[in-house]
């Protein structure tokens, strides 16, 4: 069977989109009649008088009496001490007698244990050697076989003077010589070509959208036109309840609290007071500074710059300290011999290869590794020492 897929762009027919109708809001109209504010509580509640609450707690009664209180309790009155006797022990005292026969039940350790002969490890302690008799001979091979050689003058290489070259400087590099600016071809794109898959023929079949789609009759929404504003023709009543019910009262203004104007005197002003008549100014002399007289009188003559140190100082001739600097020695004309025994007698040795790189080829066997990560190896066939002691294999550390 051949299936044909619908082409959305070629088969889809755009339709005009109609906005959703807006539901008009109903106009508010107040209900006529009176609201019944009665409730079931108001209908079924029977009011009654409420009196004060009586306390359920009885009144406090105070029993007062002049008699003396007997503080002896019944326990002391009825309790009597009895003479108790010590009960005898029912335990039968028997002396311990150890058994005379031997215990015949062996343990599992005695049955299963097999004594083995211990093999003590070989002692690593060196054999006891007797100290040589007589005084210590401190002669060494170096002292006896050393031959003193006379050192010749030290060879000093003369310093060569710099001589600039007369030839021109060749500043041509291999890049400048071999590189030629040849334009290369543009790299080809590895992107595949955009080819159209399919044919350009129009679609002749029907689609599921065309078969199942049913057009609906859509009506235009009703447009709500607002009512035109009509101003009122009657005059606005600006009278309020305050203006209608307010009664004006006649109020007399309050008189100012001001002294009444009296008659003015035409005579001269008498400015005499008791203070002026009784008060007499006193002559006050200024008090001088309370300062004690100086016990030491100030000098009147010229200042002498001679101090007690200058007058009593006796100059002494200073002895310079003795110099410990060595006397200048005239250098010898012979050049300094800086050769040492280490330079002349040193023989270079062949560097040993670490056995950790290839221990099997060098004849070493791995022994252990310490806490710092160093590995130790041992030779398979150690050389026997000249003494009669047991040979101890030498452990060689390797690179961790």
Short mmCIF file of N, CA and C in Angstrom, two decimals, residues 17-22 216-222:
data_model
loop_
_atom_site.label_atom_id
_atom_site.label_comp_id
_atom_site.label_asym_id
_atom_site.label_seq_id
_atom_site.Cartn_x
_atom_site.Cartn_y
_atom_site.Cartn_z
N UNK A 17 -10.27 34.85 12.37
CA UNK A 17 -10.40 34.63 13.82
C UNK A 17 -11.33 35.70 14.37
N UNK A 18 -12.43 35.24 14.99
CA UNK A 18 -13.43 36.15 15.55
C UNK A 18 -13.20 36.22 17.05
N UNK A 19 -13.13 37.42 17.66
CA UNK A 19 -12.93 37.50 19.12
C UNK A 19 -14.09 36.90 19.88
N UNK A 20 -13.81 36.47 21.09
CA UNK A 20 -14.81 35.83 21.95
C UNK A 20 -15.82 36.86 22.43
N UNK A 21 -17.14 36.54 22.40
CA UNK A 21 -18.14 37.54 22.82
C UNK A 21 -18.02 37.82 24.31
N UNK A 22 -18.14 39.10 24.66
CA UNK A 22 -18.06 39.55 26.05
C UNK A 22 -19.46 39.60 26.62
N UNK A 216 -18.29 26.11 11.63
CA UNK A 216 -19.32 26.60 12.53
C UNK A 216 -19.69 28.02 12.13
N UNK A 217 -21.01 28.31 12.31
CA UNK A 217 -21.50 29.66 12.00
C UNK A 217 -21.16 30.55 13.18
N UNK A 218 -20.36 31.56 12.95
CA UNK A 218 -19.91 32.46 14.00
C UNK A 218 -20.54 33.82 13.75
N UNK A 219 -21.23 34.35 14.76
CA UNK A 219 -21.85 35.66 14.65
C UNK A 219 -20.96 36.70 15.30
N UNK A 220 -21.11 37.91 14.83
CA UNK A 220 -20.31 39.01 15.38
C UNK A 220 -20.79 39.36 16.78
N UNK A 221 -19.89 39.73 17.70
CA UNK A 221 -20.32 40.05 19.07
C UNK A 221 -21.10 41.36 19.10
N UNK A 222 -22.04 41.42 20.04
CA UNK A 222 -22.84 42.63 20.21
C UNK A 222 -22.01 43.70 20.89
#
